[in-house]
mmCIF file of C-alpha atoms in Angstrom:
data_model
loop_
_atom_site.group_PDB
_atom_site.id
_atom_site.type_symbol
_atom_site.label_atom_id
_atom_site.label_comp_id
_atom_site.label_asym_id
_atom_site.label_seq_id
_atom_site.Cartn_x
_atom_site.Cartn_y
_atom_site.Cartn_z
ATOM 1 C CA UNK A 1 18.758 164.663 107.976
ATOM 2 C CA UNK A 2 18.684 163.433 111.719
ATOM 3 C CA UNK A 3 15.328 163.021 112.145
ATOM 4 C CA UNK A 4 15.554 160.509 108.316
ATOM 5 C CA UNK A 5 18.615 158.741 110.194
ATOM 6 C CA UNK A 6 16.607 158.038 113.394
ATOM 7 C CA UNK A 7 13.382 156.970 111.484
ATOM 8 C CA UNK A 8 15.569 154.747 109.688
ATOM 9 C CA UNK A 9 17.769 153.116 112.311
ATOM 10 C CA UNK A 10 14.878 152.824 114.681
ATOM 11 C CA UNK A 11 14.279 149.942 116.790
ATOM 12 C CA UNK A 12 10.976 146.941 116.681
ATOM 13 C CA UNK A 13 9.854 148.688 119.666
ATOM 14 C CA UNK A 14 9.889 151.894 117.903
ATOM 15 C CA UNK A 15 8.171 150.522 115.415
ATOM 16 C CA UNK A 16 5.226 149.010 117.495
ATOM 17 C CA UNK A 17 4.487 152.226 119.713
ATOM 18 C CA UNK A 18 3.695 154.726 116.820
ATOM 19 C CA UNK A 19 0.436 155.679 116.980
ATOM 20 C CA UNK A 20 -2.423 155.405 114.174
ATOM 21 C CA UNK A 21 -3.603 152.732 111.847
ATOM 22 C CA UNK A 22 -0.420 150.839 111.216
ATOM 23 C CA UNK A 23 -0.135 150.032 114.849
ATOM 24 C CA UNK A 24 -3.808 148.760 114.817
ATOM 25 C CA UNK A 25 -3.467 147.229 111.259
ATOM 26 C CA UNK A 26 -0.519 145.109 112.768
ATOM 27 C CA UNK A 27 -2.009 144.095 115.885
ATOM 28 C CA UNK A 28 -5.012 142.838 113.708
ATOM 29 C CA UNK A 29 -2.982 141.039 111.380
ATOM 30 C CA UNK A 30 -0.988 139.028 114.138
ATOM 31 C CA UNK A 31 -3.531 138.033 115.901
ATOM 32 C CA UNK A 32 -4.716 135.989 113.628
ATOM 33 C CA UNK A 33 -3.840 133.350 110.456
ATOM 34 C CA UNK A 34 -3.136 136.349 108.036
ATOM 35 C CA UNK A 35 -1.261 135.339 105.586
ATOM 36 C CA UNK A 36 -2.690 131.447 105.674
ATOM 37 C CA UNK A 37 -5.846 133.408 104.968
ATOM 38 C CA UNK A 38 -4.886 135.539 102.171
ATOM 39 C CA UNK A 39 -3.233 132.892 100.481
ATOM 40 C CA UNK A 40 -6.649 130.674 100.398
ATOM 41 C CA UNK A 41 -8.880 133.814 98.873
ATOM 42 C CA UNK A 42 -6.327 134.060 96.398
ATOM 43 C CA UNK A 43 -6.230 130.389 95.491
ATOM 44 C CA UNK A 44 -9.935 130.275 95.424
ATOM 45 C CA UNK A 45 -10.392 133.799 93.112
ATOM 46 C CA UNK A 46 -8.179 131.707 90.790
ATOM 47 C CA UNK A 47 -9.742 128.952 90.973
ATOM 48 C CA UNK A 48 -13.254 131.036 90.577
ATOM 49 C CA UNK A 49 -11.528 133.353 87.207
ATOM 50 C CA UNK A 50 -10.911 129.963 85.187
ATOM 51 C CA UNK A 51 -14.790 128.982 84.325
ATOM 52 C CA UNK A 52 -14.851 132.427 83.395
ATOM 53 C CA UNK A 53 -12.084 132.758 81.023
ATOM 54 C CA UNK A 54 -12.149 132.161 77.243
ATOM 55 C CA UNK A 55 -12.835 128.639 75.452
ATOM 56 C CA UNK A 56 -9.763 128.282 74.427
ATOM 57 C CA UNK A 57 -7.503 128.823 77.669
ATOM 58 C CA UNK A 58 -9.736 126.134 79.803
ATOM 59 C CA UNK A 59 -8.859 122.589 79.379
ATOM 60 C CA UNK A 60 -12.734 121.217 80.348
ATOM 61 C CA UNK A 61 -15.829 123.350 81.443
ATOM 62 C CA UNK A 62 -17.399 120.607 83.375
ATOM 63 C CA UNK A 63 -21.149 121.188 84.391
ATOM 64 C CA UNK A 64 -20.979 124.644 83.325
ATOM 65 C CA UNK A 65 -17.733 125.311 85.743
ATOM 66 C CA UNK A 66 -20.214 124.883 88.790
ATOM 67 C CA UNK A 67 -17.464 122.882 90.540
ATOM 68 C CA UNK A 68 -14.699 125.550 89.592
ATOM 69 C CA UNK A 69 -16.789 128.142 91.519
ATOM 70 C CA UNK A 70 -18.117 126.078 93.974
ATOM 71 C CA UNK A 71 -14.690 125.112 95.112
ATOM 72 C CA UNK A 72 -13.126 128.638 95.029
ATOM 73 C CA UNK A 73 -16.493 129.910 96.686
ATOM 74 C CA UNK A 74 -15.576 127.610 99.691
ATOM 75 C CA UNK A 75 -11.799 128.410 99.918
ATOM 76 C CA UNK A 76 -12.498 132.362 99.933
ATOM 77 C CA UNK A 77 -15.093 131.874 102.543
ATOM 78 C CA UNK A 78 -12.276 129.730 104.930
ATOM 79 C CA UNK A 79 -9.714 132.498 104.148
ATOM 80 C CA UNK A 80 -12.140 134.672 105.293
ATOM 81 C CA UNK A 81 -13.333 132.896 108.227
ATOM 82 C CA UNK A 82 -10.061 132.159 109.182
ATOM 83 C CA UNK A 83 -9.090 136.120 109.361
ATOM 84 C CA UNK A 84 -12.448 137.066 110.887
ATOM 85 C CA UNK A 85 -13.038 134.066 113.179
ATOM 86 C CA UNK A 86 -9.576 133.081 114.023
ATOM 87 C CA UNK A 87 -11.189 129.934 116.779
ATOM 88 C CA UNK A 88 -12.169 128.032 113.790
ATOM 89 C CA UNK A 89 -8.678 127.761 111.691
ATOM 90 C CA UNK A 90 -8.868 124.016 112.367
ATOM 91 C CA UNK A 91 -12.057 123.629 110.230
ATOM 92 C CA UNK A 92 -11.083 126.409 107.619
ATOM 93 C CA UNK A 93 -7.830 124.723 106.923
ATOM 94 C CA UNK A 94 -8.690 121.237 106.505
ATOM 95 C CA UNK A 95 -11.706 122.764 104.534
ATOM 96 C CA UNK A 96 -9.158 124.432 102.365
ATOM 97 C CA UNK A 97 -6.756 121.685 101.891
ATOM 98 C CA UNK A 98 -9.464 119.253 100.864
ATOM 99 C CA UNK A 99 -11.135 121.723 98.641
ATOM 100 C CA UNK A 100 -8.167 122.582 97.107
ATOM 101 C CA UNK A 101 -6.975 119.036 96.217
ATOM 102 C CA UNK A 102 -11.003 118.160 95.168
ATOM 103 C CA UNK A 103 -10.290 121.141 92.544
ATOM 104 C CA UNK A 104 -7.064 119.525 91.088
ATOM 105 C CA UNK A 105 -9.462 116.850 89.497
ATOM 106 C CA UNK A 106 -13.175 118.768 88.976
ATOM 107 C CA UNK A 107 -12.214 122.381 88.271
ATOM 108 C CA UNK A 108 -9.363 122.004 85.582
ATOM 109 C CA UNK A 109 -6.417 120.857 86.906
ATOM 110 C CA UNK A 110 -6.967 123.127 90.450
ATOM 111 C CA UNK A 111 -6.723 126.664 88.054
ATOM 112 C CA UNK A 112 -3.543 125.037 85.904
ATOM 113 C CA UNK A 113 -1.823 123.577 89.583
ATOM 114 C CA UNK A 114 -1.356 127.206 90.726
ATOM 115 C CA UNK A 115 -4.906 127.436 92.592
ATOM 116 C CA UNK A 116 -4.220 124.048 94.109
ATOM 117 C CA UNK A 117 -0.696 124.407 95.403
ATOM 118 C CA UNK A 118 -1.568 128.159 97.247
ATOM 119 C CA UNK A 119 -4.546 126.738 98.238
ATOM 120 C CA UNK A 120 -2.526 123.615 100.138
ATOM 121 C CA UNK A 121 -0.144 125.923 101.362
ATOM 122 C CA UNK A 122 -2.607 128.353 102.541
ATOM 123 C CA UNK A 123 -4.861 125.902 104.762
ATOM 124 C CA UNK A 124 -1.866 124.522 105.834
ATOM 125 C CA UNK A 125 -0.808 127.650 107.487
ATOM 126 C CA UNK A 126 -3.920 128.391 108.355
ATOM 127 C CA UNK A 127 -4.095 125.024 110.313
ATOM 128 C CA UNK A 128 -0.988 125.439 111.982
ATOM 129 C CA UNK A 129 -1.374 129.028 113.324
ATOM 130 C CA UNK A 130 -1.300 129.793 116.881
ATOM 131 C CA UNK A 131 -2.335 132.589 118.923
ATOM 132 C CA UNK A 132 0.383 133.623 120.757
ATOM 133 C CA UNK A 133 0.080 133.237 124.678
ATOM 134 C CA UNK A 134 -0.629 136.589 126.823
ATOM 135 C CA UNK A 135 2.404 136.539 129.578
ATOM 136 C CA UNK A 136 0.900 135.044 133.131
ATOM 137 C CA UNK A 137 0.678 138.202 135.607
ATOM 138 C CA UNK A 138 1.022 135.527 138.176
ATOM 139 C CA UNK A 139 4.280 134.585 136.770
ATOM 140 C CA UNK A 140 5.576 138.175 136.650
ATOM 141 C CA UNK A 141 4.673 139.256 139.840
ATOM 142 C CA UNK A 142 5.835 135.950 141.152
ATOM 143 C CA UNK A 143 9.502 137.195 140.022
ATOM 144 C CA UNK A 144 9.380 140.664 141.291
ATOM 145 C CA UNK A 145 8.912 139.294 144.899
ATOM 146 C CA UNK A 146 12.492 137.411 145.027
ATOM 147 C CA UNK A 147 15.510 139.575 146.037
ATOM 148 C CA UNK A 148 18.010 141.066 143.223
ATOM 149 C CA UNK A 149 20.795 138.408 144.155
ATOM 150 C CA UNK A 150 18.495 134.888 144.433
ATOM 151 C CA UNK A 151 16.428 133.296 141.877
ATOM 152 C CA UNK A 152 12.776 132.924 142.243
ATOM 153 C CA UNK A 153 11.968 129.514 143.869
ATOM 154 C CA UNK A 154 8.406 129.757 142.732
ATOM 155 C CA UNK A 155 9.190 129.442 139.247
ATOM 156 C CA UNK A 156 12.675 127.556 139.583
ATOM 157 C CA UNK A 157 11.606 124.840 141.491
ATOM 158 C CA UNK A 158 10.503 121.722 139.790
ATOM 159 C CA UNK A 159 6.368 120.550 140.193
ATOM 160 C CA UNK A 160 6.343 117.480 142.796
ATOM 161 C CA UNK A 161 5.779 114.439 141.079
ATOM 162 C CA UNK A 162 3.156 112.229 141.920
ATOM 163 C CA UNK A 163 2.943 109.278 144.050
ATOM 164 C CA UNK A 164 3.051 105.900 142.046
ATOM 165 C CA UNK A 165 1.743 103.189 143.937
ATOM 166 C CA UNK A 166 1.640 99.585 143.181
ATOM 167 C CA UNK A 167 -0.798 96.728 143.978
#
């Protein structure tokens, strides 16, 4: 019953030093547009399943759905790239965005609006992802030279401004 209680009640730190594939599965997944990513494979597998459904649930077939797979094709591809080449989430969400507004008008209303409005959301994220930083070791080691009782003045002190000069 302790050892359920502690599991429970443990803290994010706990959480992020436990060995095994969770630890590495995490790590992965934040480094990186994850869930921008999933969102546009998902939006582009529905917008790929619509050509292939019945007669009577699509509203147009088009030029035999080419567009419809085309489109969805492209998103799941910038999902993709964006989880396993992370440096080009610019280009995969834009990519994503416009395909997924191009598929509101050639691939049945952008799968019924659904495919179209997780595919905007999707490159959106995906465009607005940022790695996180790594912490300066400059900066820490900068602060472990100042005594307990005074503040750092290498990181306290503001830059010089520059000379303006006028002519």
């Amino acid at each position: 019953m302790a050892a359920a209680t502690h599991r429970d009640s443990g803290s994010l730190t706990d959480r992020d030093t436990r060995p095994g594939a969770w630890r590495r599965w995490r790590r992965w997944r934040k480094g990186r547009p994850f869930w921008g990513g999933l969102a546009a494979v998902i939006a582009g597998a529905e917008i790929c399943a619509i050509p292939l459904a019945p007669l009577k649930i699509m509203l147009q077939q088009g030029i035999a759905g080419i567009p419809s797979v085309l489109m969805g094709l492209v998103m799941i591809l910038m999902g993709l790239s964006a989880w396993f080449a992370p440096h080009y989430r610019g280009l995969a969400g834009i990519l994503t965005v416009l395909c997924a507004m191009a598929s509101l008008v050639m691939s049945n209303l952008g799968g019924f609006l659904i495919g179209t409005v997780i595919g905007i959301l999707g490159g959106a994220m995906i465009f607005a992802w940022r790695p996180v930083p790594a912490p300066e070791p400059a900066a820490a080691a900068g602060s472990a030279d100042a005594p307990p009782g005074e503040p750092d003045t290498a990181t306290t002190a503001p830059a010089p401004s520059p000379a303006v000069t006028e002519q």
